[in-house]
Amino acid sequence: MIRILLADDQKLVRAGFRSILEDEADLDVVGEVSDGAEAVAACRELRPDIVLMDIRMPGTDGLEAARRIAADERLADVRVVILTTFDLDDYVYGALRAGAAGFLVKDTEPEELIHAVRVAARGDALISPSVTRRLIAEFAGRVKAPEPGPRLNALTEREAEVMRLVAAGLTNDEIAARLVLSPATAKTHVSRIMTKLGVRDRAQLVVLAYESGMVRPGWLAP
């Protein structure tokens, strides 16, 4: 059972999401809150697997709430999925840097919402990889010129190759096919890379790949 917390200041939006999600046997909405501070407190109390978090809320917004959740070691297993009205939004890149697992636009189709929650819960891929990749490419280009981080020196040549493909938005299965590996081996590589670099999920891995200069805005895997 995947436990979900809804964080949105609009009651009708929360009701709509709850109705969609609770029709699924493996999804359970364990709570609803209307601002970011309440979301952080509810995470500590309820320990959801996923938080669907509106980025703009009165008081503590979704960006700050995502940052607080990511910084709390007790909430290491909580995945924040940011909800936004626009698929390219300045705040969303900041949210990924702050520790969010990915993002969804609010008018996403119900089946896409359900799929996204399941994907985020297993930590297997970014939400909407093509859109997330486009957003990161757009806003990573606005930061100052990156300097290669010393942490990247810990990666083997194969691990660096895998990290570039993760940054391109490829899933583990797609990476396995590209590099002629088994999916289990690709997953092991990704897990080992995250451990070596001290990042909590694939979204953070993508951000690090761009900000370290390993890949550049607009770069796509060949």
CSV table of C-alpha atoms in Angstrom, one decimal:
chain,number,residue,atom,x,y,z
A,1,MET,CA,0.0,0.0,0.0
A,2,ILE,CA,1.4,3.4,-1.0
A,3,ARG,CA,0.6,6.1,1.6
A,4,ILE,CA,-0.1,9.6,0.2
A,5,LEU,CA,-0.3,13.0,1.8
A,6,LEU,CA,-2.1,15.8,-0.2
A,7,ALA,CA,-0.8,19.3,0.4
A,8,ASP,CA,-2.8,22.0,-1.5
A,9,ASP,CA,-4.6,25.1,-0.2
A,10,GLN,CA,-7.5,24.4,-2.5
A,11,LYS,CA,-10.0,22.0,-0.9
A,12,LEU,CA,-11.6,21.1,-4.3
A,13,VAL,CA,-8.2,20.2,-5.7
A,14,ARG,CA,-7.5,17.9,-2.8
A,15,ALA,CA,-10.9,16.3,-3.1
A,16,GLY,CA,-10.3,15.6,-6.8
A,17,PHE,CA,-7.0,14.0,-6.2
A,18,ARG,CA,-8.3,11.9,-3.3
A,19,SER,CA,-11.2,10.7,-5.4
A,20,ILE,CA,-8.8,9.6,-8.2
A,21,LEU,CA,-6.2,8.0,-6.0
A,22,GLU,CA,-8.5,6.1,-3.6
A,23,ASP,CA,-10.1,4.3,-6.5
A,24,GLU,CA,-6.9,2.3,-6.7
A,25,ALA,CA,-6.5,-0.7,-4.4
A,26,ASP,CA,-2.8,0.0,-3.7
A,27,LEU,CA,-3.1,3.8,-3.0
A,28,ASP,CA,-4.2,5.3,0.3
A,29,VAL,CA,-4.6,9.0,1.1
A,30,VAL,CA,-3.6,9.2,4.7
A,31,GLY,CA,-4.0,12.9,5.2
A,32,GLU,CA,-4.7,16.4,3.7
A,33,VAL,CA,-3.1,19.7,4.6
A,34,SER,CA,-3.4,23.3,3.2
A,35,ASP,CA,0.1,24.7,3.6
A,36,GLY,CA,3.8,23.7,3.7
A,37,ALA,CA,4.3,23.9,7.5
A,38,GLU,CA,1.4,21.6,8.0
A,39,ALA,CA,2.8,19.3,5.3
A,40,VAL,CA,6.2,19.0,7.2
A,41,ALA,CA,4.4,18.3,10.5
A,42,ALA,CA,2.1,15.7,8.9
A,43,CYS,CA,5.0,13.9,7.3
A,44,ARG,CA,6.6,13.5,10.7
A,45,GLU,CA,3.4,12.2,12.2
A,46,LEU,CA,2.0,10.1,9.3
A,47,ARG,CA,5.2,9.0,7.5
A,48,PRO,CA,3.6,8.9,4.0
A,49,ASP,CA,5.5,7.4,1.1
A,50,ILE,CA,4.5,10.3,-1.2
A,51,VAL,CA,3.6,13.9,-0.7
A,52,LEU,CA,1.7,15.6,-3.6
A,53,MET,CA,2.7,19.2,-2.8
A,54,ASP,CA,1.4,22.4,-4.4
A,55,ILE,CA,4.3,24.7,-5.0
A,56,ARG,CA,2.4,27.9,-4.2
A,57,MET,CA,0.5,28.0,-0.9
A,58,PRO,CA,0.0,30.7,1.7
A,59,GLY,CA,2.4,30.8,4.5
A,60,THR,CA,5.1,28.2,4.0
A,61,ASP,CA,5.2,27.3,0.3
A,62,GLY,CA,5.8,24.0,-1.3
A,63,LEU,CA,9.5,24.8,-2.1
A,64,GLU,CA,10.4,25.5,1.5
A,65,ALA,CA,8.4,22.5,2.7
A,66,ALA,CA,10.2,20.2,0.2
A,67,ARG,CA,13.6,21.6,1.5
A,68,ARG,CA,12.6,20.9,5.1
A,69,ILE,CA,11.5,17.4,4.4
A,70,ALA,CA,14.6,16.6,2.4
A,71,ALA,CA,16.8,17.9,5.2
A,72,ASP,CA,15.1,15.8,7.9
A,73,GLU,CA,16.9,12.4,8.2
A,74,ARG,CA,13.8,10.9,9.8
A,75,LEU,CA,11.9,11.6,6.5
A,76,ALA,CA,14.5,10.1,4.2
A,77,ASP,CA,12.0,7.7,2.7
A,78,VAL,CA,9.4,10.4,1.9
A,79,ARG,CA,9.2,11.4,-1.7
A,80,VAL,CA,7.8,14.9,-2.6
A,81,VAL,CA,6.2,15.4,-5.9
A,82,ILE,CA,5.6,19.0,-6.7
A,83,LEU,CA,2.3,20.1,-8.3
A,84,THR,CA,2.3,23.2,-10.5
A,85,THR,CA,0.0,24.9,-13.0
A,86,PHE,CA,2.8,25.3,-15.5
A,87,ASP,CA,5.1,22.7,-17.0
A,88,LEU,CA,8.0,25.2,-17.0
A,89,ASP,CA,8.1,27.2,-13.8
A,90,ASP,CA,11.1,28.9,-12.2
A,91,TYR,CA,10.2,27.5,-8.8
A,92,VAL,CA,10.2,23.9,-10.0
A,93,TYR,CA,13.9,23.7,-10.7
A,94,GLY,CA,14.5,25.1,-7.2
A,95,ALA,CA,12.2,22.4,-5.8
A,96,LEU,CA,14.2,19.7,-7.5
A,97,ARG,CA,17.4,21.2,-6.0
A,98,ALA,CA,15.7,21.3,-2.6
A,99,GLY,CA,15.0,17.6,-2.7
A,100,ALA,CA,11.7,17.0,-4.6
A,101,ALA,CA,11.5,13.7,-6.5
A,102,GLY,CA,9.9,15.4,-9.5
A,103,PHE,CA,6.9,17.3,-10.5
A,104,LEU,CA,3.5,17.1,-12.2
A,105,VAL,CA,1.3,19.7,-13.9
A,106,LYS,CA,-2.1,19.9,-12.1
A,107,ASP,CA,-4.1,19.2,-15.3
A,108,THR,CA,-2.4,15.8,-15.8
A,109,GLU,CA,-4.7,12.9,-16.8
A,110,PRO,CA,-5.9,10.7,-13.9
A,111,GLU,CA,-4.0,7.7,-15.2
A,112,GLU,CA,-0.8,9.7,-15.4
A,113,LEU,CA,-1.2,10.9,-11.9
A,114,ILE,CA,-1.7,7.3,-10.7
A,115,HIS,CA,1.3,6.1,-12.6
A,116,ALA,CA,3.5,9.0,-11.4
A,117,VAL,CA,2.7,8.2,-7.7
A,118,ARG,CA,3.6,4.5,-8.2
A,119,VAL,CA,6.9,5.4,-10.0
A,120,ALA,CA,7.9,8.0,-7.4
A,121,ALA,CA,7.1,5.5,-4.6
A,122,ARG,CA,9.5,2.9,-6.0
A,123,GLY,CA,12.1,5.6,-6.7
A,124,ASP,CA,12.7,4.1,-10.2
A,125,ALA,CA,12.5,7.2,-12.4
A,126,LEU,CA,11.8,10.9,-12.6
A,127,ILE,CA,8.3,12.0,-13.0
A,128,SER,CA,7.5,12.9,-16.6
A,129,PRO,CA,11.2,12.4,-17.7
A,130,SER,CA,11.0,14.4,-20.9
A,131,VAL,CA,9.3,17.4,-19.3
A,132,THR,CA,11.6,17.3,-16.2
A,133,ARG,CA,14.7,17.1,-18.5
A,134,ARG,CA,13.5,20.1,-20.5
A,135,LEU,CA,12.9,22.1,-17.3
A,136,ILE,CA,16.3,21.2,-15.8
A,137,ALA,CA,18.0,22.1,-19.1
A,138,GLU,CA,16.2,25.4,-19.2
A,139,PHE,CA,17.0,26.5,-15.7
A,140,ALA,CA,20.4,24.9,-15.2
A,141,GLY,CA,21.6,27.2,-17.9
A,142,ARG,CA,20.9,30.2,-15.7
A,143,VAL,CA,23.3,29.2,-12.9
A,144,LYS,CA,26.9,30.3,-13.0
A,145,ALA,CA,29.4,28.1,-15.0
A,146,PRO,CA,29.8,24.9,-13.1
A,147,GLU,CA,33.0,23.5,-11.6
A,148,PRO,CA,33.5,19.7,-11.6
A,149,GLY,CA,32.9,18.5,-8.2
A,150,PRO,CA,35.5,16.3,-6.5
A,151,ARG,CA,32.8,13.8,-5.6
A,152,LEU,CA,32.5,12.8,-9.2
A,153,ASN,CA,36.0,11.5,-9.1
A,154,ALA,CA,34.7,8.6,-7.1
A,155,LEU,CA,32.8,7.3,-10.1
A,156,THR,CA,34.1,4.6,-12.4
A,157,GLU,CA,33.9,5.3,-16.2
A,158,ARG,CA,30.8,3.1,-16.5
A,159,GLU,CA,29.1,4.8,-13.5
A,160,ALA,CA,29.8,8.2,-15.1
A,161,GLU,CA,28.2,6.9,-18.4
A,162,VAL,CA,25.2,5.6,-16.5
A,163,MET,CA,24.8,9.0,-14.7
A,164,ARG,CA,24.8,10.8,-18.0
A,165,LEU,CA,22.0,8.6,-19.2
A,166,VAL,CA,20.0,9.2,-16.0
A,167,ALA,CA,20.5,12.9,-16.6
A,168,ALA,CA,19.0,12.4,-20.1
A,169,GLY,CA,15.8,11.1,-18.5
A,170,LEU,CA,16.3,7.4,-19.3
A,171,THR,CA,14.8,4.8,-17.0
A,172,ASN,CA,16.7,1.8,-15.7
A,173,ASP,CA,15.3,-0.4,-18.5
A,174,GLU,CA,16.3,2.1,-21.1
A,175,ILE,CA,19.8,2.4,-19.7
A,176,ALA,CA,20.1,-1.4,-19.7
A,177,ALA,CA,19.1,-1.5,-23.4
A,178,ARG,CA,21.4,1.3,-24.3
A,179,LEU,CA,24.5,-0.2,-22.6
A,180,VAL,CA,23.6,-3.9,-23.2
A,181,LEU,CA,23.2,-4.6,-19.5
A,182,SER,CA,20.5,-6.5,-17.5
A,183,PRO,CA,17.9,-4.1,-15.9
A,184,ALA,CA,19.1,-5.4,-12.5
A,185,THR,CA,22.7,-4.4,-13.3
A,186,ALA,CA,21.6,-0.9,-14.4
A,187,LYS,CA,19.6,-0.5,-11.2
A,188,THR,CA,22.6,-1.5,-9.2
A,189,HIS,CA,24.8,1.0,-11.0
A,190,VAL,CA,22.3,3.8,-10.3
A,191,SER,CA,22.0,2.8,-6.6
A,192,ARG,CA,25.8,2.7,-6.2
A,193,ILE,CA,26.2,6.1,-7.9
A,194,MET,CA,23.6,7.7,-5.5
A,195,THR,CA,25.4,6.2,-2.5
A,196,LYS,CA,28.8,7.4,-3.6
A,197,LEU,CA,27.5,10.9,-4.3
A,198,GLY,CA,25.3,11.2,-1.2
A,199,VAL,CA,22.1,12.0,-3.1
A,200,ARG,CA,18.6,10.8,-2.0
A,201,ASP,CA,17.1,10.0,-5.4
A,202,ARG,CA,17.3,10.3,-9.2
A,203,ALA,CA,16.1,13.9,-9.3
A,204,GLN,CA,19.0,15.0,-7.2
A,205,LEU,CA,21.3,12.9,-9.4
A,206,VAL,CA,20.1,14.8,-12.5
A,207,VAL,CA,20.5,18.2,-10.8
A,208,LEU,CA,24.1,17.3,-9.8
A,209,ALA,CA,24.9,16.1,-13.3
A,210,TYR,CA,23.9,19.5,-14.7
A,211,GLU,CA,25.4,21.6,-12.0
A,212,SER,CA,28.7,19.8,-12.0
A,213,GLY,CA,29.1,20.2,-15.8
A,214,MET,CA,28.9,16.5,-16.5
A,215,VAL,CA,26.1,17.4,-18.9
A,216,ARG,CA,25.1,20.7,-20.4
A,217,PRO,CA,21.7,22.3,-20.9
A,218,GLY,CA,20.1,21.0,-24.1
A,219,TRP,CA,22.3,17.9,-24.0
A,220,LEU,CA,20.6,14.6,-25.1
A,221,ALA,CA,22.0,11.1,-25.1
A,222,PRO,CA,23.0,10.0,-28.6
